[in-house]
Amino acid sequence: MSGTREGGWYPLMLSADLEPGTVAGSTVLGRDLAVRRDREGQAHVWDDRCPHRGMRLSLGFVREGALACLYHGWRFGADGRCVHIPAHPDLSPPGTIRAAPLRVAECHGLVWASVEEDGPLPEVDAVAWVPVRSLRIEAPWQDVARAVGVPDGHRAAVLDRDVEGRVLAALLPVREGACMLHLLAAASAGVERLHDLADWGQDVRARAEERAGQVFLAGVVA
Ligand code: FES
């Protein structure tokens, strides 16, 4: 994948962090998303806003295979359509009541969502990746990309950090000045190697946040 384009696709989270029958929250460029995996293992991504009164769907729960909103319990099926309204149990909800879905793909051990209709899918290579960790970093994603060695203009790259094996680093711009760094290792990596990479990720975070703090202070003093 190194040197390829990701189009409008963003790496939301490690696949391993999304259990079947659960929902989690994510944010891309300030846009809040609900990320759900159904019991069959398929991931779904919707805007994190209930079509009824705007409650965060990521705070909901899975009931009878559908995602139930925490507020009034409206339930939404895999395609985002409302399938049940508890206050009107005999009503068949109109198809227009629907959580707004995004395109979703799963590859390289990551759940990706597209915020651009026509963006190409991320390319898939034959390497199997194992998750190391995800870190939230309070620093601009471009600075973190440079610090870990992701080429300019890309959000993910395979890095040959050292002789022990390759690392996949993927960056999610959360909002201005904050990002998520996802790290994965080649499946052949041993436990010690995974611990080393997790420590490296923490070092990257510490340095990036220190630098961001210095830049902020320099701006305040100036
Ligand atoms: S706000 Fe979601 S069911 Fe009412």
PDB file of C-alpha atoms and ligand atoms in Angstrom:
ATOM      1  CA  MET A   1       0.000   0.000   0.000  1.00  0.00           C
ATOM      2  CA  SER A   2       2.982   2.292   0.445  1.00  0.00           C
ATOM      3  CA  GLY A   3       2.789   5.243  -1.933  1.00  0.00           C
ATOM      4  CA  THR A   4      -0.816   4.615  -3.008  1.00  0.00           C
ATOM      5  CA  ARG A   5      -3.765   6.987  -2.850  1.00  0.00           C
ATOM      6  CA  GLU A   6      -6.548   6.535  -0.349  1.00  0.00           C
ATOM      7  CA  GLY A   7      -8.993   8.824  -2.167  1.00  0.00           C
ATOM      8  CA  GLY A   8     -11.736   9.905   0.189  1.00  0.00           C
ATOM      9  CA  TRP A   9     -11.224   6.918   2.485  1.00  0.00           C
ATOM     10  CA  TYR A  10     -10.305   7.371   6.117  1.00  0.00           C
ATOM     11  CA  PRO A  11      -9.071   4.689   8.545  1.00  0.00           C
ATOM     12  CA  LEU A  12     -11.570   4.914  11.412  1.00  0.00           C
ATOM     13  CA  MET A  13     -10.361   2.219  13.758  1.00  0.00           C
ATOM     14  CA  LEU A  14      -8.677  -1.152  14.099  1.00  0.00           C
ATOM     15  CA  SER A  15     -11.008  -3.925  12.948  1.00  0.00           C
ATOM     16  CA  ALA A  16     -10.157  -5.816  16.127  1.00  0.00           C
ATOM     17  CA  ASP A  17     -11.632  -2.990  18.210  1.00  0.00           C
ATOM     18  CA  LEU A  18     -15.127  -3.438  16.736  1.00  0.00           C
ATOM     19  CA  GLU A  19     -16.778  -6.547  18.150  1.00  0.00           C
ATOM     20  CA  PRO A  20     -19.839  -8.101  16.449  1.00  0.00           C
ATOM     21  CA  GLY A  21     -23.078  -6.693  17.851  1.00  0.00           C
ATOM     22  CA  THR A  22     -21.473  -3.457  19.096  1.00  0.00           C
ATOM     23  CA  VAL A  23     -21.370   0.194  18.079  1.00  0.00           C
ATOM     24  CA  ALA A  24     -18.626   2.790  18.614  1.00  0.00           C
ATOM     25  CA  GLY A  25     -18.062   6.449  17.822  1.00  0.00           C
ATOM     26  CA  SER A  26     -15.498   7.987  15.501  1.00  0.00           C
ATOM     27  CA  THR A  27     -14.859  11.441  14.073  1.00  0.00           C
ATOM     28  CA  VAL A  28     -13.467  12.443  10.659  1.00  0.00           C
ATOM     29  CA  LEU A  29     -12.575  16.086  10.100  1.00  0.00           C
ATOM     30  CA  GLY A  30     -15.085  17.094  12.772  1.00  0.00           C
ATOM     31  CA  ARG A  31     -17.860  14.874  11.356  1.00  0.00           C
ATOM     32  CA  ASP A  32     -19.116  12.470  14.028  1.00  0.00           C
ATOM     33  CA  LEU A  33     -19.806   8.906  12.919  1.00  0.00           C
ATOM     34  CA  ALA A  34     -21.381   5.794  14.425  1.00  0.00           C
ATOM     35  CA  VAL A  35     -19.474   2.623  13.522  1.00  0.00           C
ATOM     36  CA  ARG A  36     -21.381  -0.601  13.987  1.00  0.00           C
ATOM     37  CA  ARG A  37     -20.584  -4.260  13.360  1.00  0.00           C
ATOM     38  CA  ASP A  38     -23.608  -6.515  12.898  1.00  0.00           C
ATOM     39  CA  ARG A  39     -23.770 -10.039  14.232  1.00  0.00           C
ATOM     40  CA  GLU A  40     -22.781 -11.432  10.836  1.00  0.00           C
ATOM     41  CA  GLY A  41     -19.525  -9.465  11.087  1.00  0.00           C
ATOM     42  CA  GLN A  42     -20.294  -6.730   8.539  1.00  0.00           C
ATOM     43  CA  ALA A  43     -19.245  -3.188   9.504  1.00  0.00           C
ATOM     44  CA  HIS A  44     -21.572  -0.214   8.898  1.00  0.00           C
ATOM     45  CA  VAL A  45     -20.853   3.507   9.235  1.00  0.00           C
ATOM     46  CA  TRP A  46     -23.539   6.152   9.631  1.00  0.00           C
ATOM     47  CA  ASP A  47     -23.613   9.780  10.609  1.00  0.00           C
ATOM     48  CA  ASP A  48     -23.778   9.791  14.380  1.00  0.00           C
ATOM     49  CA  ARG A  49     -27.193  11.387  14.488  1.00  0.00           C
ATOM     50  CA  CYS A  50     -30.561   9.731  15.035  1.00  0.00           C
ATOM     51  CA  PRO A  51     -33.123  10.776  12.352  1.00  0.00           C
ATOM     52  CA  HIS A  52     -35.710  11.263  15.103  1.00  0.00           C
ATOM     53  CA  ARG A  53     -34.333  13.875  17.490  1.00  0.00           C
ATOM     54  CA  GLY A  54     -30.618  13.832  16.772  1.00  0.00           C
ATOM     55  CA  MET A  55     -29.350  11.645  19.631  1.00  0.00           C
ATOM     56  CA  ARG A  56     -25.907  10.125  19.063  1.00  0.00           C
ATOM     57  CA  LEU A  57     -26.439   6.652  17.576  1.00  0.00           C
ATOM     58  CA  SER A  58     -23.011   5.597  18.856  1.00  0.00           C
ATOM     59  CA  LEU A  59     -24.517   5.658  22.354  1.00  0.00           C
ATOM     60  CA  GLY A  60     -27.167   3.134  21.293  1.00  0.00           C
ATOM     61  CA  PHE A  61     -27.305  -0.618  21.760  1.00  0.00           C
ATOM     62  CA  VAL A  62     -28.058  -3.664  19.665  1.00  0.00           C
ATOM     63  CA  ARG A  63     -31.533  -5.118  20.122  1.00  0.00           C
ATOM     64  CA  GLU A  64     -32.823  -8.045  18.027  1.00  0.00           C
ATOM     65  CA  GLY A  65     -30.126  -7.490  15.422  1.00  0.00           C
ATOM     66  CA  ALA A  66     -30.886  -3.770  14.945  1.00  0.00           C
ATOM     67  CA  LEU A  67     -29.238  -0.699  16.455  1.00  0.00           C
ATOM     68  CA  ALA A  68     -31.564   0.908  18.999  1.00  0.00           C
ATOM     69  CA  CYS A  69     -31.276   4.619  19.760  1.00  0.00           C
ATOM     70  CA  LEU A  70     -30.720   5.341  23.437  1.00  0.00           C
ATOM     71  CA  TYR A  71     -33.342   8.085  23.597  1.00  0.00           C
ATOM     72  CA  HIS A  72     -36.707   6.748  22.354  1.00  0.00           C
ATOM     73  CA  GLY A  73     -35.561   3.308  21.225  1.00  0.00           C
ATOM     74  CA  TRP A  74     -36.142   3.639  17.476  1.00  0.00           C
ATOM     75  CA  ARG A  75     -34.321   0.740  15.827  1.00  0.00           C
ATOM     76  CA  PHE A  76     -32.295   0.830  12.614  1.00  0.00           C
ATOM     77  CA  GLY A  77     -31.389  -2.137  10.398  1.00  0.00           C
ATOM     78  CA  ALA A  78     -28.126  -2.820   8.594  1.00  0.00           C
ATOM     79  CA  ASP A  79     -28.999  -0.449   5.720  1.00  0.00           C
ATOM     80  CA  GLY A  80     -29.818   2.363   8.160  1.00  0.00           C
ATOM     81  CA  ARG A  81     -33.602   2.192   7.653  1.00  0.00           C
ATOM     82  CA  CYS A  82     -35.822   2.481  10.701  1.00  0.00           C
ATOM     83  CA  VAL A  83     -37.393  -0.923  11.387  1.00  0.00           C
ATOM     84  CA  HIS A  84     -39.190  -0.367  14.695  1.00  0.00           C
ATOM     85  CA  ILE A  85     -40.659   2.494  16.713  1.00  0.00           C
ATOM     86  CA  PRO A  86     -41.483   1.341  20.261  1.00  0.00           C
ATOM     87  CA  ALA A  87     -44.232   3.960  20.765  1.00  0.00           C
ATOM     88  CA  HIS A  88     -45.992   2.617  17.623  1.00  0.00           C
ATOM     89  CA  PRO A  89     -45.127  -1.093  17.572  1.00  0.00           C
ATOM     90  CA  ASP A  90     -47.673  -1.936  14.839  1.00  0.00           C
ATOM     91  CA  LEU A  91     -46.469   0.798  12.486  1.00  0.00           C
ATOM     92  CA  SER A  92     -44.272  -0.123   9.539  1.00  0.00           C
ATOM     93  CA  PRO A  93     -41.886   2.875   9.471  1.00  0.00           C
ATOM     94  CA  PRO A  94     -41.603   4.642   6.097  1.00  0.00           C
ATOM     95  CA  GLY A  95     -38.354   3.989   4.226  1.00  0.00           C
ATOM     96  CA  THR A  96     -37.517   7.671   4.311  1.00  0.00           C
ATOM     97  CA  ILE A  97     -36.687   7.402   8.027  1.00  0.00           C
ATOM     98  CA  ARG A  98     -33.098   6.357   7.725  1.00  0.00           C
ATOM     99  CA  ALA A  99     -29.718   6.906   9.353  1.00  0.00           C
ATOM    100  CA  ALA A 100     -27.356   8.421   6.772  1.00  0.00           C
ATOM    101  CA  PRO A 101     -24.924   5.678   5.667  1.00  0.00           C
ATOM    102  CA  LEU A 102     -21.364   6.121   4.400  1.00  0.00           C
ATOM    103  CA  ARG A 103     -19.464   3.686   2.204  1.00  0.00           C
ATOM    104  CA  VAL A 104     -17.413   1.326   4.326  1.00  0.00           C
ATOM    105  CA  ALA A 105     -14.573  -1.071   3.577  1.00  0.00           C
ATOM    106  CA  GLU A 106     -12.450  -3.314   5.707  1.00  0.00           C
ATOM    107  CA  CYS A 107      -8.866  -4.096   4.744  1.00  0.00           C
ATOM    108  CA  HIS A 108      -5.338  -4.017   6.199  1.00  0.00           C
ATOM    109  CA  GLY A 109      -6.901  -4.758   9.609  1.00  0.00           C
ATOM    110  CA  LEU A 110      -8.755  -1.429   9.587  1.00  0.00           C
ATOM    111  CA  VAL A 111     -12.310  -0.190   9.164  1.00  0.00           C
ATOM    112  CA  TRP A 112     -12.356   2.542   6.511  1.00  0.00           C
ATOM    113  CA  ALA A 113     -15.159   4.955   5.614  1.00  0.00           C
ATOM    114  CA  SER A 114     -15.434   7.158   2.539  1.00  0.00           C
ATOM    115  CA  VAL A 115     -16.582  10.737   2.908  1.00  0.00           C
ATOM    116  CA  GLU A 116     -16.370  11.276  -0.872  1.00  0.00           C
ATOM    117  CA  GLU A 117     -18.879   9.552  -3.135  1.00  0.00           C
ATOM    118  CA  ASP A 118     -16.482   8.698  -5.948  1.00  0.00           C
ATOM    119  CA  GLY A 119     -13.202   8.107  -4.135  1.00  0.00           C
ATOM    120  CA  PRO A 120     -11.372   4.888  -5.017  1.00  0.00           C
ATOM    121  CA  LEU A 121     -11.122   2.090  -2.472  1.00  0.00           C
ATOM    122  CA  PRO A 122      -7.833   1.728  -0.649  1.00  0.00           C
ATOM    123  CA  GLU A 123      -5.641  -0.806  -2.424  1.00  0.00           C
ATOM    124  CA  VAL A 124      -5.316  -4.211  -0.832  1.00  0.00           C
ATOM    125  CA  ASP A 125      -2.042  -6.068  -0.606  1.00  0.00           C
ATOM    126  CA  ALA A 126      -1.470  -9.658   0.393  1.00  0.00           C
ATOM    127  CA  VAL A 127       0.124  -8.952   3.772  1.00  0.00           C
ATOM    128  CA  ALA A 128      -1.730 -10.036   6.895  1.00  0.00           C
ATOM    129  CA  TRP A 129      -1.590  -7.437   9.652  1.00  0.00           C
ATOM    130  CA  VAL A 130      -2.082  -7.770  13.376  1.00  0.00           C
ATOM    131  CA  PRO A 131      -3.258  -4.808  15.448  1.00  0.00           C
ATOM    132  CA  VAL A 132      -0.760  -3.103  17.751  1.00  0.00           C
ATOM    133  CA  ARG A 133      -2.695  -0.118  19.096  1.00  0.00           C
ATOM    134  CA  SER A 134      -4.544   3.094  18.298  1.00  0.00           C
ATOM    135  CA  LEU A 135      -3.497   6.370  19.905  1.00  0.00           C
ATOM    136  CA  ARG A 136      -5.254   9.706  19.969  1.00  0.00           C
ATOM    137  CA  ILE A 137      -2.716  12.485  19.470  1.00  0.00           C
ATOM    138  CA  GLU A 138      -3.431  16.160  20.111  1.00  0.00           C
ATOM    139  CA  ALA A 139      -1.392  17.397  17.170  1.00  0.00           C
ATOM    140  CA  PRO A 140      -2.015  18.059  13.450  1.00  0.00           C
ATOM    141  CA  TRP A 141      -2.196  14.798  11.508  1.00  0.00           C
ATOM    142  CA  GLN A 142       0.255  16.045   8.874  1.00  0.00           C
ATOM    143  CA  ASP A 143       2.906  16.585  11.574  1.00  0.00           C
ATOM    144  CA  VAL A 144       2.336  13.091  12.942  1.00  0.00           C
ATOM    145  CA  ALA A 145       2.483  11.653   9.412  1.00  0.00           C
ATOM    146  CA  ARG A 146       5.876  13.282   8.895  1.00  0.00           C
ATOM    147  CA  ALA A 147       7.098  12.056  12.291  1.00  0.00           C
ATOM    148  CA  VAL A 148       6.296   8.413  11.547  1.00  0.00           C
ATOM    149  CA  GLY A 149       7.370   8.527   7.883  1.00  0.00           C
ATOM    150  CA  VAL A 150       4.050   8.535   6.001  1.00  0.00           C
ATOM    151  CA  PRO A 151       4.661  10.333   2.672  1.00  0.00           C
ATOM    152  CA  ASP A 152       3.158  13.792   2.148  1.00  0.00           C
ATOM    153  CA  GLY A 153      -0.457  13.721   1.000  1.00  0.00           C
ATOM    154  CA  HIS A 154      -1.101  10.182   2.274  1.00  0.00           C
ATOM    155  CA  ARG A 155      -2.922   8.948   5.329  1.00  0.00           C
ATOM    156  CA  ALA A 156      -1.441   5.459   5.450  1.00  0.00           C
ATOM    157  CA  ALA A 157       1.798   3.756   4.540  1.00  0.00           C
ATOM    158  CA  VAL A 158       3.759   0.602   5.105  1.00  0.00           C
ATOM    159  CA  LEU A 159       6.967   1.532   6.885  1.00  0.00           C
ATOM    160  CA  ASP A 160      10.185  -0.435   6.935  1.00  0.00           C
ATOM    161  CA  ARG A 161      11.144   0.830  10.357  1.00  0.00           C
ATOM    162  CA  ASP A 162      13.963  -1.605  10.962  1.00  0.00           C
ATOM    163  CA  VAL A 163      15.173  -5.074  10.118  1.00  0.00           C
ATOM    164  CA  GLU A 164      12.585  -6.753  12.339  1.00  0.00           C
ATOM    165  CA  GLY A 165       9.660  -6.252  10.024  1.00  0.00           C
ATOM    166  CA  ARG A 166       7.219  -3.870   8.517  1.00  0.00           C
ATOM    167  CA  VAL A 167       4.716  -1.578  10.193  1.00  0.00           C
ATOM    168  CA  LEU A 168       1.469  -0.225   8.829  1.00  0.00           C
ATOM    169  CA  ALA A 169       0.771   3.285  10.097  1.00  0.00           C
ATOM    170  CA  ALA A 170      -2.618   4.853   9.322  1.00  0.00           C
ATOM    171  CA  LEU A 171      -3.752   8.338  10.312  1.00  0.00           C
ATOM    172  CA  LEU A 172      -7.261   9.609  10.896  1.00  0.00           C
ATOM    173  CA  PRO A 173      -7.646  13.410  10.975  1.00  0.00           C
ATOM    174  CA  VAL A 174     -10.189  13.843  13.788  1.00  0.00           C
ATOM    175  CA  ARG A 175     -10.387  17.602  13.704  1.00  0.00           C
ATOM    176  CA  GLU A 176      -7.950  20.479  13.417  1.00  0.00           C
ATOM    177  CA  GLY A 177      -5.058  19.725  15.741  1.00  0.00           C
ATOM    178  CA  ALA A 178      -6.075  16.161  16.662  1.00  0.00           C
ATOM    179  CA  CYS A 179      -5.732  12.771  15.015  1.00  0.00           C
ATOM    180  CA  MET A 180      -5.721   9.027  15.611  1.00  0.00           C
ATOM    181  CA  LEU A 181      -2.621   6.982  14.809  1.00  0.00           C
ATOM    182  CA  HIS A 182      -3.339   3.295  14.128  1.00  0.00           C
ATOM    183  CA  LEU A 183      -0.382   0.911  14.166  1.00  0.00           C
ATOM    184  CA  LEU A 184      -0.336  -2.650  12.852  1.00  0.00           C
ATOM    185  CA  ALA A 185       2.508  -5.103  12.451  1.00  0.00           C
ATOM    186  CA  ALA A 186       3.184  -7.914  10.025  1.00  0.00           C
ATOM    187  CA  ALA A 187       1.516 -11.086  11.265  1.00  0.00           C
ATOM    188  CA  SER A 188       4.920 -12.740  11.776  1.00  0.00           C
ATOM    189  CA  ALA A 189       5.860 -10.215  14.517  1.00  0.00           C
ATOM    190  CA  GLY A 190       6.538 -11.668  17.949  1.00  0.00           C
ATOM    191  CA  VAL A 191       5.076 -10.410  21.228  1.00  0.00           C
ATOM    192  CA  GLU A 192       8.232  -8.457  22.055  1.00  0.00           C
ATOM    193  CA  ARG A 193       8.073  -6.705  18.701  1.00  0.00           C
ATOM    194  CA  LEU A 194       4.429  -5.730  19.315  1.00  0.00           C
ATOM    195  CA  HIS A 195       5.363  -4.246  22.690  1.00  0.00           C
ATOM    196  CA  ASP A 196       8.236  -2.304  21.076  1.00  0.00           C
ATOM    197  CA  LEU A 197       5.872  -0.868  18.492  1.00  0.00           C
ATOM    198  CA  ALA A 198       3.341   0.109  21.137  1.00  0.00           C
ATOM    199  CA  ASP A 199       6.116   1.952  23.016  1.00  0.00           C
ATOM    200  CA  TRP A 200       7.230   3.616  19.792  1.00  0.00           C
ATOM    201  CA  GLY A 201       3.684   4.849  19.230  1.00  0.00           C
ATOM    202  CA  GLN A 202       3.670   6.406  22.698  1.00  0.00           C
ATOM    203  CA  ASP A 203       6.990   8.118  21.974  1.00  0.00           C
ATOM    204  CA  VAL A 204       5.564   9.496  18.732  1.00  0.00           C
ATOM    205  CA  ARG A 205       2.560  10.842  20.614  1.00  0.00           C
ATOM    206  CA  ALA A 206       4.673  12.454  23.341  1.00  0.00           C
ATOM    207  CA  ARG A 207       6.971  14.179  20.839  1.00  0.00           C
ATOM    208  CA  ALA A 208       4.143  15.312  18.561  1.00  0.00           C
ATOM    209  CA  GLU A 209       2.120  16.765  21.444  1.00  0.00           C
ATOM    210  CA  GLU A 210       5.196  18.490  22.897  1.00  0.00           C
ATOM    211  CA  ARG A 211       5.941  20.049  19.511  1.00  0.00           C
ATOM    212  CA  ALA A 212       2.305  21.095  19.049  1.00  0.00           C
ATOM    213  CA  GLY A 213       2.399  22.708  22.498  1.00  0.00           C
ATOM    214  CA  GLN A 214       5.549  24.653  21.617  1.00  0.00           C
ATOM    215  CA  VAL A 215       4.022  25.868  18.349  1.00  0.00           C
ATOM    216  CA  PHE A 216       0.894  26.945  20.213  1.00  0.00           C
ATOM    217  CA  LEU A 217       2.891  28.805  22.875  1.00  0.00           C
ATOM    218  CA  ALA A 218       5.045  30.492  20.221  1.00  0.00           C
ATOM    219  CA  GLY A 219       1.847  31.733  18.586  1.00  0.00           C
ATOM    220  CA  VAL A 220       0.508  33.046  21.912  1.00  0.00           C
ATOM    221  CA  VAL A 221       3.772  34.860  22.774  1.00  0.00           C
ATOM    222  CA  ALA A 222       4.047  36.317  19.282  1.00  0.00           C
TER     223      ALA A 222
HETATM  224  S1  FES B   1     -33.745  10.602  19.268  1.00  0.00           S
HETATM  225 FE1  FES B   1     -33.400   8.604  18.582  1.00  0.00          FE
HETATM  226  S2  FES B   1     -35.252   7.581  18.928  1.00  0.00           S
HETATM  227 FE2  FES B   1     -35.664   9.603  19.500  1.00  0.00          FE
END
